[in-house]
Amino acid sequence: MEQDDTARWGASLDDLLQADVALLTGLHRDSLVERGAARIAGLMASLGDAGDAATDIVGQLDVADAAALAQALTVHFHLVNLAEERHQSRLHRRRQDGDDGPGWPAASGLGADALERLERLRIHPVLTAHPTEARRRAVTASLSRIAEHLDAYDDPRNGALQRGFARRRMLEEIDILGRTAQLRRTAPAPTDEVRTVMGVFDQTLFRAVPAVYRAVEAAVPGTDAGRQPSPVPAFLRFGSWIGGDRDGNPFVTAEVTREAVAIQAEHVLRALGVATERIARTLTMSEQTTPPSAALRDALALAAVTAPDTVAAIVRSSPGEPHRQHLLFAAARLGATLRGSLDLGYREPAEFVHDLRLVQDSLAAAGDARAAHGELQHLLWQAETFGFHLAELEVRQHSAVHAAALEELLDQLDDDPGAPGSPERLAVLDRLAVHGWPEQVRPLTEATGEVLDTFRLMGWLQQRWGRRCCGRYVVSFSQSAEHLVAVRALARLAVGERPLNLDVVPLFETGADLRAAGTTLSAWMDLASTRAWLEERDRQVEVMVGYSDSAKDIGPAAATLTLYRTQAELVRWAGRAGVKLTIFHGRGGSLGRGGGPLHRAVLAQPPGSLNERLKVTEQGEVIFARYADVTLAQAHLERLASAVLVAGTPQVTRHNTAAEHRFAGLAATVEQASREAWLALVRTPGFPDVLAASSPLEELGQLRLGSRPARRSGAATGRDLSDFRAIPWVFAWSQVRANLPGWFGLGSGLAAVGDVDELRAAYRDWPLFASLVDIAEMSLAKANPRLAARFLALGGRPDVTDRVLEEYERTRRLVLETLGQSDLLEGKPELRHRLALRAPSIDALSHIQLRALRVLRSPEGSTAGDGHDWSEVLLLTVNGAAAGLQNTG
C-alpha cells in the first residue's frame, strides 16, 4: 500500500488520480477485512469482473449480505468521487483552465471594451433544494475529514511519521464512514436544507469569491493588481430557493422563509465580522506614518459621540492607529447588526461598504496603496457580493395557488370581477394592483392567508436585511398575463401602501407555454401596473425558462430546440418592448434536465440572449460537485464568467447567427421527428405504470432526500405523466439504467435528417447542436441497455421495452455516425476513463437493485430479520447508484 514518495510526487496528473483511487479503495478494503467483512470485500471484487454471472452471484445473497454489499459499494463511490474532486482541483491549479471550457488565460484578450463589458457582467447562480442529493450531512462531513488527511498524506513537507499518521487517520475515518448509516431516518425540514447548504458558503464560496475577482483582474491589460483601484466590479450574485420555494412544498411557510433569511444573515454577518476584525488587526500603521483623511477623522469623531463606550475600548487597545480603529468599529457594528441592536447596528449593507471605502480611500491618500487595495479589497468584494443576506432568497409559487386565492378574494367585491381568463378579469386585477382593494376584502382560508403573509414577510425582510435580500417572486406555470398581474394584485392587498421591492419573474416550462411566452409577456407589458413597475426598475425584466418539465413534456431534443427558439424570440421581444432582459435558466444537474458542462451550454446560447448576464439554478449533487472545494468553486465561476464574456464577442455572435440560419431546416426536422417519437412513447396507455413497476420511483419518498413530496398524487395504478415531478422522473430513469430523458427521440430526429454529412457539419459548426449531441452521448454512455431491459421487464410490457431499446440502438448508431466515432466517448478519453472506473461497481449495485425490486414486486413481498429487509436494500442501492452515476437529478 505504501508508495515511494518521489514516485508519487513526480507522477503525472492521471497517475495521481489512479494513486488516490488505489489508496482510498485499498484502505476501504482493509477496513472491511478488519471488521470481519472480508466476504463483502471479496464480493465487491468478484462482482466487478463477473459480467453476466453477476445475476447468479447476487441471486444467492441473503438480505443481510445484500444490504452490507450495497452499503460497501456506496462508500466505494464516495471515495472514488473524492479522488476525482481532488483530480479536478489539481487540473485547475496546474493549468488554470478546465478540460472542456475556456478559462481566463484563454479569455485574457477581453477587447478594447473590456472594462465596459465587466461593468455589465452579472453571474448569478441560484442554489435550490430539489431532492437529488442523496448524501447525508454526516457522510459529507466524514468525506471532508478524509480529504484533509489525504492532503496531509500527499504533502511533500511531511515526513514518514506524519504520512503514517495521516494514513492511519484515513483508515479510521473510512471505517467510521463504512459503519455510518447512508440513509436518512427522518426527512429534512426546509430549514435543515438551508443549514446544509450553509456549509458551501462558509467553507468555500466566501473564500472563492475574492479569488475569482483577482483572476479576472489579472486578465485586464494594464492593471497593477494590489497597487491601484481594481477595475473589476463585484459581478457575482448568489441566489437561493431553499426556504422560499413553495411550489409543491406545503412545508415552506412564511415562518420558514423568515427563518431561512435569518440563518443566512447570521452566517454572512459572522463571516464578515471575522474578516473585518482580522484585517483590522493587520492595519497597525500609525497616524504619523499614515495620516487619516479628513473624512475618516470625522467618522471616528462621530462614532465617539454615538457609541462612546465601544469606541473608547477600541482606542485604548489601538492608540494612534485610526485605520485600525475604524475597521474595528465596523466589526462591532456588524455584531450589533446581527443582534438586532438598532442604535449601533447597520441599517443596510451599503453603510458597511461605505465604511470600508472610507478606510480604503484614506489609506490610498496617505500613500499606502498596498494596504488599501490588498486584503481590504477582498473584504469589499465580499460585502458587495453577499450583502447582509448572503444569497438573495427567491419565492416561487404555482400560478394555480394564486388563482385559488383570488377566487376567494374577488368574490368579496361588489362589482363583477369577470371570469378567469377574460379581459374583464385582467383589467380588474390590474386596477387592484395599482389602486388597491376595498377595505372589506379579507382572506377566509388559511391557504389564502399564507399567500398574503408571504408578501408581508418579504417587505419586512427587506427592511431588516436590505432591499436585495428577498424581492424576486417566481411564478411557476405562467400561462397568461393574468397569472403575472395576479402576484402584484395579491401583494397590494397584503402590504397596502407599505414599501415592497417586488420583481415578478414568469417561469415558462411546458412546450406550449414556451411557444406562447412572447404573447404572454406582451400582454403583461400592456398593463398599467407592469408599466409603473418597469419605470421603477429601469425597465429591467427577468424571465425564467424551465428545462425540466419541457423535456418531460416534449422530449429532450425537441425541448432543447424549443428553448433555443423561445430565447431568440424573447430577445426580439425585449428589443421591441424596450426592456433590459435577463433570461433565468432553470437547469437541473441531470442530463435529462439541461445538465452537462454549463460553460459549453453558455457558448451555445442564442445571440443577444446573454448580454453579459447569466442566471442559472444549481441543485442537488451538482451544488456539492461544483462548490464543495474552494479551487473547484473558483474554477467553475471563472469558466462561467469567461464563457459569458466570450459568448458576447462579435465573432462568436456572427458564427452562431450564421449557424442558426444555415441549419434551421435541420433543426426543424430533428425537433418534429424527435417530439413525435417521444409522444408516441409517453402516451402509450399505461406507460407511467410501467416506469413505476420497473424502477424504485414509488420508493423515492422513503429516501427522505428533501422536504418536498416526490409525487403530486398517490395513485397506485392508472397514473398520469403529470403525477411525476420532473426530478424524481429523471432520477428513476437513471436508476433503471436507461437514462431515457437524456437521449430518447434524438435518434428518430437524426434519422429523419438522413444526411450524415449535414449532421457532421451541424455538429462541427453549431454549438447548440454540438451540445445536444454531446449530452446525448454522455447519457447513452451512462446507460446499460442489457440492465435496462431487465428493469423494464418488471413492468410487464414488452412493447414498451422494445420501443425503448430500439430507439436506444438507433440513437447510439446515429450519434456515433454524427461524431465519426466507433464507440461512445471515444473523443472524450478522460470522461470515458471515469465511467469505466465506475461501471463494474454500478452494474453490481444495479443487479442488487433488480433482486430487491423482484422480491418487492412479487405478490407476497418479502422481509427478513436481522434489522434488514429488502426495502432497505432497495433504498441503499438507490443511494449508492446516485453517488456512482452522478448527474442523477
CSV table of C-alpha atoms in Angstrom, one decimal, residues 125-535:
chain,number,residue,atom,x,y,z
A,125,PRO,CA,-26.1,31.1,-9.6
A,126,VAL,CA,-29.2,30.2,-7.6
A,127,LEU,CA,-29.0,27.2,-5.3
A,128,THR,CA,-32.1,25.1,-4.9
A,129,ALA,CA,-33.2,22.3,-2.6
A,130,HIS,CA,-34.6,20.0,-5.3
A,131,PRO,CA,-34.2,16.5,-3.9
A,132,THR,CA,-31.4,14.9,-5.8
A,133,GLU,CA,-28.6,14.9,-3.2
A,134,ALA,CA,-28.9,11.6,-1.5
A,135,ARG,CA,-25.8,12.1,0.7
A,136,ARG,CA,-26.4,12.7,4.4
A,137,ARG,CA,-24.6,15.6,6.1
A,138,ALA,CA,-22.8,13.1,8.3
A,139,VAL,CA,-21.4,11.4,5.2
A,140,THR,CA,-20.3,14.8,3.7
A,141,ALA,CA,-18.5,15.7,6.9
A,142,SER,CA,-16.8,12.3,7.0
A,143,LEU,CA,-15.5,12.7,3.5
A,144,SER,CA,-14.2,16.2,4.3
A,145,ARG,CA,-12.1,14.8,7.1
A,146,ILE,CA,-10.8,12.0,4.8
A,147,ALA,CA,-9.8,14.7,2.3
A,148,GLU,CA,-7.9,16.6,5.0
A,149,HIS,CA,-5.9,13.6,5.9
A,150,LEU,CA,-5.2,12.7,2.3
A,151,ASP,CA,-3.9,16.3,1.8
A,152,ALA,CA,-1.5,15.7,4.7
A,153,TYR,CA,-0.5,12.3,3.3
A,154,ASP,CA,0.3,14.0,-0.1
A,155,ASP,CA,2.2,17.0,1.4
A,156,PRO,CA,5.9,16.7,0.4
A,157,ARG,CA,6.8,18.7,3.5
A,158,ASN,CA,5.7,15.9,5.8
A,159,GLY,CA,8.0,13.1,6.8
A,160,ALA,CA,7.3,9.4,7.1
A,161,LEU,CA,5.9,9.7,10.6
A,162,GLN,CA,3.4,12.4,9.6
A,163,ARG,CA,2.4,10.4,6.5
A,164,GLY,CA,1.9,7.3,8.5
A,165,PHE,CA,-0.3,9.2,10.9
A,166,ALA,CA,-2.3,10.6,8.1
A,167,ARG,CA,-2.7,7.1,6.6
A,168,ARG,CA,-3.9,5.7,9.9
A,169,ARG,CA,-6.4,8.5,10.3
A,170,MET,CA,-7.8,7.9,6.8
A,171,LEU,CA,-8.3,4.2,7.7
A,172,GLU,CA,-10.0,5.2,10.9
A,173,GLU,CA,-12.3,7.7,9.1
A,174,ILE,CA,-13.1,5.2,6.3
A,175,ASP,CA,-14.0,2.6,8.9
A,176,ILE,CA,-16.4,5.2,10.5
A,177,LEU,CA,-17.8,6.0,7.1
A,178,GLY,CA,-18.4,2.4,6.4
A,179,ARG,CA,-20.4,2.0,9.7
A,180,THR,CA,-22.4,5.2,9.2
A,181,ALA,CA,-26.0,4.8,8.1
A,182,GLN,CA,-26.2,6.0,4.5
A,183,LEU,CA,-29.9,6.6,4.6
A,184,ARG,CA,-31.7,9.4,6.4
A,185,ARG,CA,-34.1,8.2,9.1
A,186,THR,CA,-36.2,11.4,9.0
A,187,ALA,CA,-37.0,13.7,6.2
A,188,PRO,CA,-35.2,17.1,6.4
A,189,ALA,CA,-37.2,20.1,7.1
A,190,PRO,CA,-36.8,23.2,4.8
A,191,THR,CA,-34.6,24.9,7.5
A,192,ASP,CA,-32.4,21.7,7.6
A,193,GLU,CA,-31.9,22.1,3.9
A,194,VAL,CA,-30.9,25.8,4.5
A,195,ARG,CA,-28.3,24.8,7.1
A,196,THR,CA,-26.9,22.1,4.9
A,197,VAL,CA,-26.1,24.5,2.1
A,198,MET,CA,-24.6,27.0,4.5
A,199,GLY,CA,-21.5,24.8,4.6
A,200,VAL,CA,-20.9,25.6,0.9
A,201,PHE,CA,-20.9,29.3,1.7
A,202,ASP,CA,-18.9,29.0,4.9
A,203,GLN,CA,-16.2,26.7,3.7
A,204,THR,CA,-15.8,27.6,0.0
A,205,LEU,CA,-17.7,30.4,-1.6
A,206,PHE,CA,-16.8,33.1,0.9
A,207,ARG,CA,-13.2,32.4,0.2
A,208,ALA,CA,-13.5,31.6,-3.5
A,209,VAL,CA,-15.3,34.9,-4.5
A,210,PRO,CA,-12.3,37.2,-4.0
A,211,ALA,CA,-10.0,34.7,-5.8
A,212,VAL,CA,-12.4,34.8,-8.8
A,213,TYR,CA,-12.3,38.6,-8.9
A,214,ARG,CA,-8.5,38.6,-8.7
A,215,ALA,CA,-8.3,36.1,-11.6
A,216,VAL,CA,-10.4,38.4,-13.7
A,217,GLU,CA,-8.4,41.4,-12.7
A,218,ALA,CA,-5.2,39.7,-13.9
A,219,ALA,CA,-6.8,39.3,-17.3
A,220,VAL,CA,-7.4,43.1,-17.7
A,221,PRO,CA,-4.5,44.6,-19.6
A,222,GLY,CA,-2.5,47.3,-17.8
A,223,THR,CA,-3.8,46.6,-14.3
A,224,ASP,CA,-1.3,46.8,-11.4
A,225,ALA,CA,-3.1,44.5,-9.0
A,226,GLY,CA,-2.8,45.4,-5.4
A,227,ARG,CA,-1.5,48.9,-6.0
A,228,GLN,CA,-4.4,50.7,-7.6
A,229,PRO,CA,-8.2,50.6,-7.5
A,230,SER,CA,-9.4,47.3,-9.0
A,231,PRO,CA,-11.3,47.7,-12.3
A,232,VAL,CA,-13.3,44.6,-11.5
A,233,PRO,CA,-16.7,45.2,-10.0
A,234,ALA,CA,-18.4,42.6,-7.8
A,235,PHE,CA,-20.2,40.9,-10.6
A,236,LEU,CA,-21.2,37.7,-8.7
A,237,ARG,CA,-24.5,37.4,-7.1
A,238,PHE,CA,-25.9,34.3,-5.4
A,239,GLY,CA,-29.5,33.3,-5.0
A,240,SER,CA,-31.4,30.6,-3.2
A,241,TRP,CA,-34.7,28.9,-3.4
A,242,ILE,CA,-34.1,27.0,-0.2
A,243,GLY,CA,-36.7,28.1,2.2
A,244,GLY,CA,-38.5,30.2,-0.4
A,245,ASP,CA,-39.7,27.6,-3.0
A,246,ARG,CA,-43.3,26.9,-2.2
A,247,ASP,CA,-44.3,25.2,-5.5
A,248,GLY,CA,-45.4,21.7,-4.4
A,249,ASN,CA,-43.9,22.0,-0.9
A,250,PRO,CA,-46.6,22.7,1.7
A,251,PHE,CA,-43.9,22.7,4.4
A,252,VAL,CA,-42.4,26.1,3.2
A,253,THR,CA,-44.4,28.8,5.0
A,254,ALA,CA,-43.8,32.5,5.8
A,255,GLU,CA,-42.2,31.5,9.1
A,256,VAL,CA,-39.8,29.1,7.3
A,257,THR,CA,-38.8,31.9,4.9
A,258,ARG,CA,-38.2,34.3,7.8
A,259,GLU,CA,-36.0,31.7,9.5
A,260,ALA,CA,-34.2,30.9,6.3
A,261,VAL,CA,-33.1,34.5,5.8
A,262,ALA,CA,-32.2,34.8,9.5
A,263,ILE,CA,-29.9,31.7,9.1
A,264,GLN,CA,-28.3,33.2,6.0
A,265,ALA,CA,-27.8,36.6,7.7
A,266,GLU,CA,-26.3,35.0,10.8
A,267,HIS,CA,-23.7,33.2,8.7
A,268,VAL,CA,-22.7,36.1,6.5
A,269,LEU,CA,-22.6,38.6,9.3
A,270,ARG,CA,-20.4,36.4,11.3
A,271,ALA,CA,-18.1,35.8,8.3
A,272,LEU,CA,-17.9,39.5,7.5
A,273,GLY,CA,-17.3,40.2,11.2
A,274,VAL,CA,-14.4,37.8,11.5
A,275,ALA,CA,-12.8,39.0,8.2
A,276,THR,CA,-13.2,42.7,9.2
A,277,GLU,CA,-11.6,42.1,12.6
A,278,ARG,CA,-8.8,40.0,11.1
A,279,ILE,CA,-7.9,42.7,8.6
A,280,ALA,CA,-8.3,45.5,11.2
A,281,ARG,CA,-5.7,43.7,13.4
A,282,THR,CA,-3.2,44.0,10.5
A,283,LEU,CA,-3.6,47.7,9.9
A,284,THR,CA,-1.1,48.7,12.6
A,285,MET,CA,0.3,51.7,10.7
A,286,SER,CA,0.4,54.8,12.9
A,287,GLU,CA,-1.2,58.2,12.3
A,288,GLN,CA,2.3,59.7,11.9
A,289,THR,CA,3.4,57.4,9.0
A,290,THR,CA,-0.1,57.1,7.5
A,291,PRO,CA,-2.3,60.0,8.5
A,292,PRO,CA,-6.1,59.5,8.2
A,293,SER,CA,-8.1,61.5,5.8
A,294,ALA,CA,-10.4,64.3,7.0
A,295,ALA,CA,-13.4,62.1,6.2
A,296,LEU,CA,-12.0,59.3,8.3
A,297,ARG,CA,-11.3,61.6,11.2
A,298,ASP,CA,-14.9,63.0,11.1
A,299,ALA,CA,-16.3,59.4,11.0
A,300,LEU,CA,-14.2,58.5,14.1
A,301,ALA,CA,-15.3,61.6,15.9
A,302,LEU,CA,-19.0,60.9,15.2
A,303,ALA,CA,-18.5,57.3,16.3
A,304,ALA,CA,-17.0,58.5,19.6
A,305,VAL,CA,-20.2,60.5,20.3
A,306,THR,CA,-22.8,57.9,19.2
A,307,ALA,CA,-21.0,54.9,20.7
A,308,PRO,CA,-18.6,56.3,23.4
A,309,ASP,CA,-18.0,53.1,25.3
A,310,THR,CA,-17.4,51.0,22.3
A,311,VAL,CA,-15.0,53.5,20.7
A,312,ALA,CA,-13.2,54.2,23.9
A,313,ALA,CA,-12.4,50.5,24.3
A,314,ILE,CA,-11.1,50.3,20.7
A,315,VAL,CA,-8.9,53.4,21.2
A,316,ARG,CA,-7.4,52.0,24.3
A,317,SER,CA,-6.5,48.8,22.5
A,318,SER,CA,-5.2,50.6,19.4
A,319,PRO,CA,-4.0,54.1,20.3
A,320,GLY,CA,-2.8,56.2,17.4
A,321,GLU,CA,-4.0,53.7,14.7
A,322,PRO,CA,-7.0,55.4,13.2
A,323,HIS,CA,-7.5,53.0,10.2
A,324,ARG,CA,-7.4,50.0,12.6
A,325,GLN,CA,-9.8,51.8,14.9
A,326,HIS,CA,-12.4,52.4,12.2
A,327,LEU,CA,-12.4,48.9,10.9
A,328,LEU,CA,-12.7,47.5,14.5
A,329,PHE,CA,-15.7,49.8,15.0
A,330,ALA,CA,-17.1,48.4,11.7
A,331,ALA,CA,-16.7,44.9,13.1
A,332,ALA,CA,-18.5,46.0,16.3
A,333,ARG,CA,-21.3,47.4,14.2
A,334,LEU,CA,-21.6,44.1,12.3
A,335,GLY,CA,-22.0,42.3,15.6
A,336,ALA,CA,-24.7,44.7,16.7
A,337,THR,CA,-26.5,44.2,13.3
A,338,LEU,CA,-26.6,40.5,14.0
A,339,ARG,CA,-28.0,41.1,17.5
A,340,GLY,CA,-30.7,43.5,16.1
A,341,SER,CA,-29.3,46.5,18.0
A,342,LEU,CA,-30.7,49.5,16.1
A,343,ASP,CA,-28.5,52.1,17.9
A,344,LEU,CA,-25.2,50.6,16.9
A,345,GLY,CA,-26.0,48.3,14.0
A,346,TYR,CA,-26.0,49.0,10.3
A,347,ARG,CA,-29.4,49.7,8.7
A,348,GLU,CA,-28.3,48.3,5.3
A,349,PRO,CA,-25.2,46.8,3.7
A,350,ALA,CA,-24.4,50.0,1.8
A,351,GLU,CA,-23.4,51.6,5.1
A,352,PHE,CA,-20.9,48.9,5.8
A,353,VAL,CA,-19.5,49.2,2.2
A,354,HIS,CA,-19.2,53.0,2.8
A,355,ASP,CA,-17.1,52.4,5.9
A,356,LEU,CA,-14.8,50.1,4.1
A,357,ARG,CA,-14.3,52.5,1.2
A,358,LEU,CA,-13.7,55.3,3.7
A,359,VAL,CA,-10.7,53.3,5.1
A,360,GLN,CA,-9.5,52.3,1.6
A,361,ASP,CA,-9.6,55.9,0.3
A,362,SER,CA,-7.8,57.2,3.4
A,363,LEU,CA,-5.0,54.6,3.1
A,364,ALA,CA,-4.6,55.3,-0.6
A,365,ALA,CA,-4.5,59.1,0.0
A,366,ALA,CA,-1.8,58.6,2.7
A,367,GLY,CA,0.3,56.7,0.2
A,368,ASP,CA,-0.3,53.1,1.4
A,369,ALA,CA,-1.7,51.7,-1.8
A,370,ARG,CA,-0.8,48.1,-0.9
A,371,ALA,CA,-2.9,48.1,2.3
A,372,ALA,CA,-5.7,50.0,0.5
A,373,HIS,CA,-6.0,47.6,-2.4
A,374,GLY,CA,-5.0,44.3,-0.9
A,375,GLU,CA,-7.0,42.2,1.6
A,376,LEU,CA,-9.3,45.2,2.2
A,377,GLN,CA,-10.4,45.0,-1.4
A,378,HIS,CA,-11.2,41.3,-0.9
A,379,LEU,CA,-13.5,42.3,2.0
A,380,LEU,CA,-15.2,44.9,-0.1
A,381,TRP,CA,-15.9,42.4,-2.8
A,382,GLN,CA,-17.3,40.0,-0.2
A,383,ALA,CA,-19.6,42.7,1.2
A,384,GLU,CA,-20.8,43.8,-2.2
A,385,THR,CA,-21.4,40.2,-3.3
A,386,PHE,CA,-23.1,38.8,-0.3
A,387,GLY,CA,-24.6,41.9,1.5
A,388,PHE,CA,-26.1,41.0,4.9
A,389,HIS,CA,-28.3,38.3,3.4
A,390,LEU,CA,-25.6,36.0,1.8
A,391,ALA,CA,-27.9,34.9,-1.1
A,392,GLU,CA,-31.0,36.6,-2.5
A,393,LEU,CA,-33.8,34.3,-1.3
A,394,GLU,CA,-36.4,33.9,-4.0
A,395,VAL,CA,-40.0,33.0,-3.5
A,396,ARG,CA,-41.6,30.6,-6.0
A,397,GLN,CA,-45.3,29.6,-6.2
A,398,HIS,CA,-47.6,27.9,-8.7
A,399,SER,CA,-50.0,30.1,-10.6
A,400,ALA,CA,-52.8,27.8,-9.6
A,401,VAL,CA,-52.3,28.7,-5.9
A,402,HIS,CA,-52.7,32.4,-6.8
A,403,ALA,CA,-55.8,31.6,-8.9
A,404,ALA,CA,-57.4,29.8,-5.9
A,405,ALA,CA,-56.7,32.7,-3.6
A,406,LEU,CA,-58.1,35.2,-6.0
A,407,GLU,CA,-61.3,33.3,-6.4
A,408,GLU,CA,-61.8,33.6,-2.6
A,409,LEU,CA,-61.0,37.3,-2.5
A,410,LEU,CA,-62.6,38.5,-5.7
A,411,ASP,CA,-65.9,37.0,-4.6
A,412,GLN,CA,-66.0,39.7,-1.9
A,413,LEU,CA,-66.0,42.6,-4.4
A,414,ASP,CA,-69.2,44.5,-5.1
A,415,ASP,CA,-68.5,44.6,-8.8
A,416,ASP,CA,-68.3,41.6,-11.2
A,417,PRO,CA,-64.6,40.6,-11.4
A,418,GLY,CA,-65.1,38.7,-14.7
A,419,ALA,CA,-64.4,35.1,-15.4
A,420,PRO,CA,-60.9,33.7,-15.1
A,421,GLY,CA,-59.0,34.2,-18.4
A,422,SER,CA,-61.4,37.0,-19.5
A,423,PRO,CA,-60.2,40.6,-20.5
A,424,GLU,CA,-62.5,41.8,-17.7
A,425,ARG,CA,-60.7,39.8,-15.1
A,426,LEU,CA,-57.3,41.0,-16.3
A,427,ALA,CA,-58.5,44.7,-16.1
A,428,VAL,CA,-59.8,44.2,-12.6
A,429,LEU,CA,-56.6,42.7,-11.4
A,430,ASP,CA,-54.5,45.4,-13.0
A,431,ARG,CA,-56.7,48.1,-11.3
A,432,LEU,CA,-56.5,46.4,-7.9
A,433,ALA,CA,-52.7,46.2,-8.3
A,434,VAL,CA,-52.5,49.9,-8.9
A,435,HIS,CA,-55.2,51.4,-6.8
A,436,GLY,CA,-55.7,48.8,-4.0
A,437,TRP,CA,-58.5,46.7,-2.7
A,438,PRO,CA,-61.7,47.7,-0.8
A,439,GLU,CA,-61.3,47.6,2.9
A,440,GLN,CA,-63.8,44.8,3.4
A,441,VAL,CA,-61.8,42.2,1.5
A,442,ARG,CA,-60.2,39.6,3.8
A,443,PRO,CA,-58.7,36.1,3.5
A,444,LEU,CA,-61.2,33.5,4.5
A,445,THR,CA,-59.0,30.4,4.5
A,446,GLU,CA,-55.6,29.5,5.9
A,447,ALA,CA,-54.1,28.9,2.4
A,448,THR,CA,-55.0,32.4,1.2
A,449,GLY,CA,-53.8,33.9,4.5
A,450,GLU,CA,-50.5,32.2,3.9
A,451,VAL,CA,-50.2,33.6,0.4
A,452,LEU,CA,-50.7,37.2,1.8
A,453,ASP,CA,-48.4,36.6,4.7
A,454,THR,CA,-45.6,35.8,2.3
A,455,PHE,CA,-45.8,39.2,0.7
A,456,ARG,CA,-45.9,40.9,4.1
A,457,LEU,CA,-42.9,39.0,5.2
A,458,MET,CA,-40.9,39.9,2.0
A,459,GLY,CA,-41.5,43.6,2.8
A,460,TRP,CA,-40.3,43.2,6.4
A,461,LEU,CA,-37.2,41.2,5.4
A,462,GLN,CA,-36.2,44.0,3.1
A,463,GLN,CA,-36.5,46.5,5.9
A,464,ARG,CA,-34.4,44.2,8.2
A,465,TRP,CA,-31.7,42.9,5.9
A,466,GLY,CA,-31.7,45.2,2.8
A,467,ARG,CA,-33.7,45.5,-0.4
A,468,ARG,CA,-31.8,42.7,-2.2
A,469,CYS,CA,-32.5,40.0,0.4
A,470,CYS,CA,-35.8,38.8,-0.8
A,471,GLY,CA,-37.5,40.5,-3.7
A,472,ARG,CA,-38.0,38.1,-6.6
A,473,TYR,CA,-41.2,36.1,-6.9
A,474,VAL,CA,-41.1,33.3,-9.5
A,475,VAL,CA,-44.5,32.2,-10.9
A,476,SER,CA,-44.5,28.6,-12.0
A,477,PHE,CA,-46.6,27.6,-15.0
A,478,SER,CA,-47.0,31.1,-16.2
A,479,GLN,CA,-49.5,30.8,-19.0
A,480,SER,CA,-51.1,34.2,-19.3
A,481,ALA,CA,-50.7,37.8,-18.3
A,482,GLU,CA,-53.4,37.2,-15.7
A,483,HIS,CA,-51.1,34.8,-13.9
A,484,LEU,CA,-48.5,37.5,-13.6
A,485,VAL,CA,-50.5,40.5,-12.6
A,486,ALA,CA,-52.2,38.3,-10.0
A,487,VAL,CA,-49.0,38.4,-8.0
A,488,ARG,CA,-48.9,42.2,-7.8
A,489,ALA,CA,-52.6,42.4,-7.1
A,490,LEU,CA,-52.2,40.0,-4.2
A,491,ALA,CA,-49.2,41.8,-2.9
A,492,ARG,CA,-51.1,45.1,-2.9
A,493,LEU,CA,-53.8,43.6,-0.7
A,494,ALA,CA,-51.1,42.2,1.6
A,495,VAL,CA,-49.0,45.3,2.1
A,496,GLY,CA,-51.1,48.2,1.0
A,497,GLU,CA,-49.0,51.4,0.7
A,498,ARG,CA,-46.1,50.0,2.6
A,499,PRO,CA,-42.8,49.6,0.7
A,500,LEU,CA,-42.2,46.3,-1.1
A,501,ASN,CA,-39.5,45.8,-3.7
A,502,LEU,CA,-41.2,43.1,-5.8
A,503,ASP,CA,-39.9,41.7,-9.1
A,504,VAL,CA,-42.4,39.2,-10.7
A,505,VAL,CA,-40.5,36.5,-12.7
A,506,PRO,CA,-42.6,34.5,-15.1
A,507,LEU,CA,-41.5,30.8,-15.5
A,508,PHE,CA,-42.3,29.2,-18.8
A,509,GLU,CA,-41.9,25.4,-18.6
A,510,THR,CA,-44.0,23.3,-20.9
A,511,GLY,CA,-43.6,23.3,-24.7
A,512,ALA,CA,-46.9,25.2,-25.2
A,513,ASP,CA,-46.0,27.8,-22.6
A,514,LEU,CA,-42.6,28.3,-24.1
A,515,ARG,CA,-44.1,28.8,-27.5
A,516,ALA,CA,-46.6,31.3,-26.2
A,517,ALA,CA,-44.1,33.2,-24.0
A,518,GLY,CA,-43.8,36.3,-26.3
A,519,THR,CA,-47.6,36.7,-26.5
A,520,THR,CA,-47.9,36.3,-22.7
A,521,LEU,CA,-45.2,38.9,-22.0
A,522,SER,CA,-46.6,41.4,-24.5
A,523,ALA,CA,-50.0,41.3,-22.8
A,524,TRP,CA,-48.4,41.7,-19.4
A,525,MET,CA,-46.4,44.7,-20.6
A,526,ASP,CA,-49.6,46.5,-21.7
A,527,LEU,CA,-50.9,46.7,-18.1
A,528,ALA,CA,-50.6,49.9,-16.1
A,529,SER,CA,-49.2,48.0,-13.1
A,530,THR,CA,-46.4,46.5,-15.2
A,531,ARG,CA,-45.5,49.8,-16.8
A,532,ALA,CA,-45.2,51.5,-13.5
A,533,TRP,CA,-43.0,48.8,-12.1
A,534,LEU,CA,-40.8,48.9,-15.2
A,535,GLU,CA,-40.1,52.5,-14.7
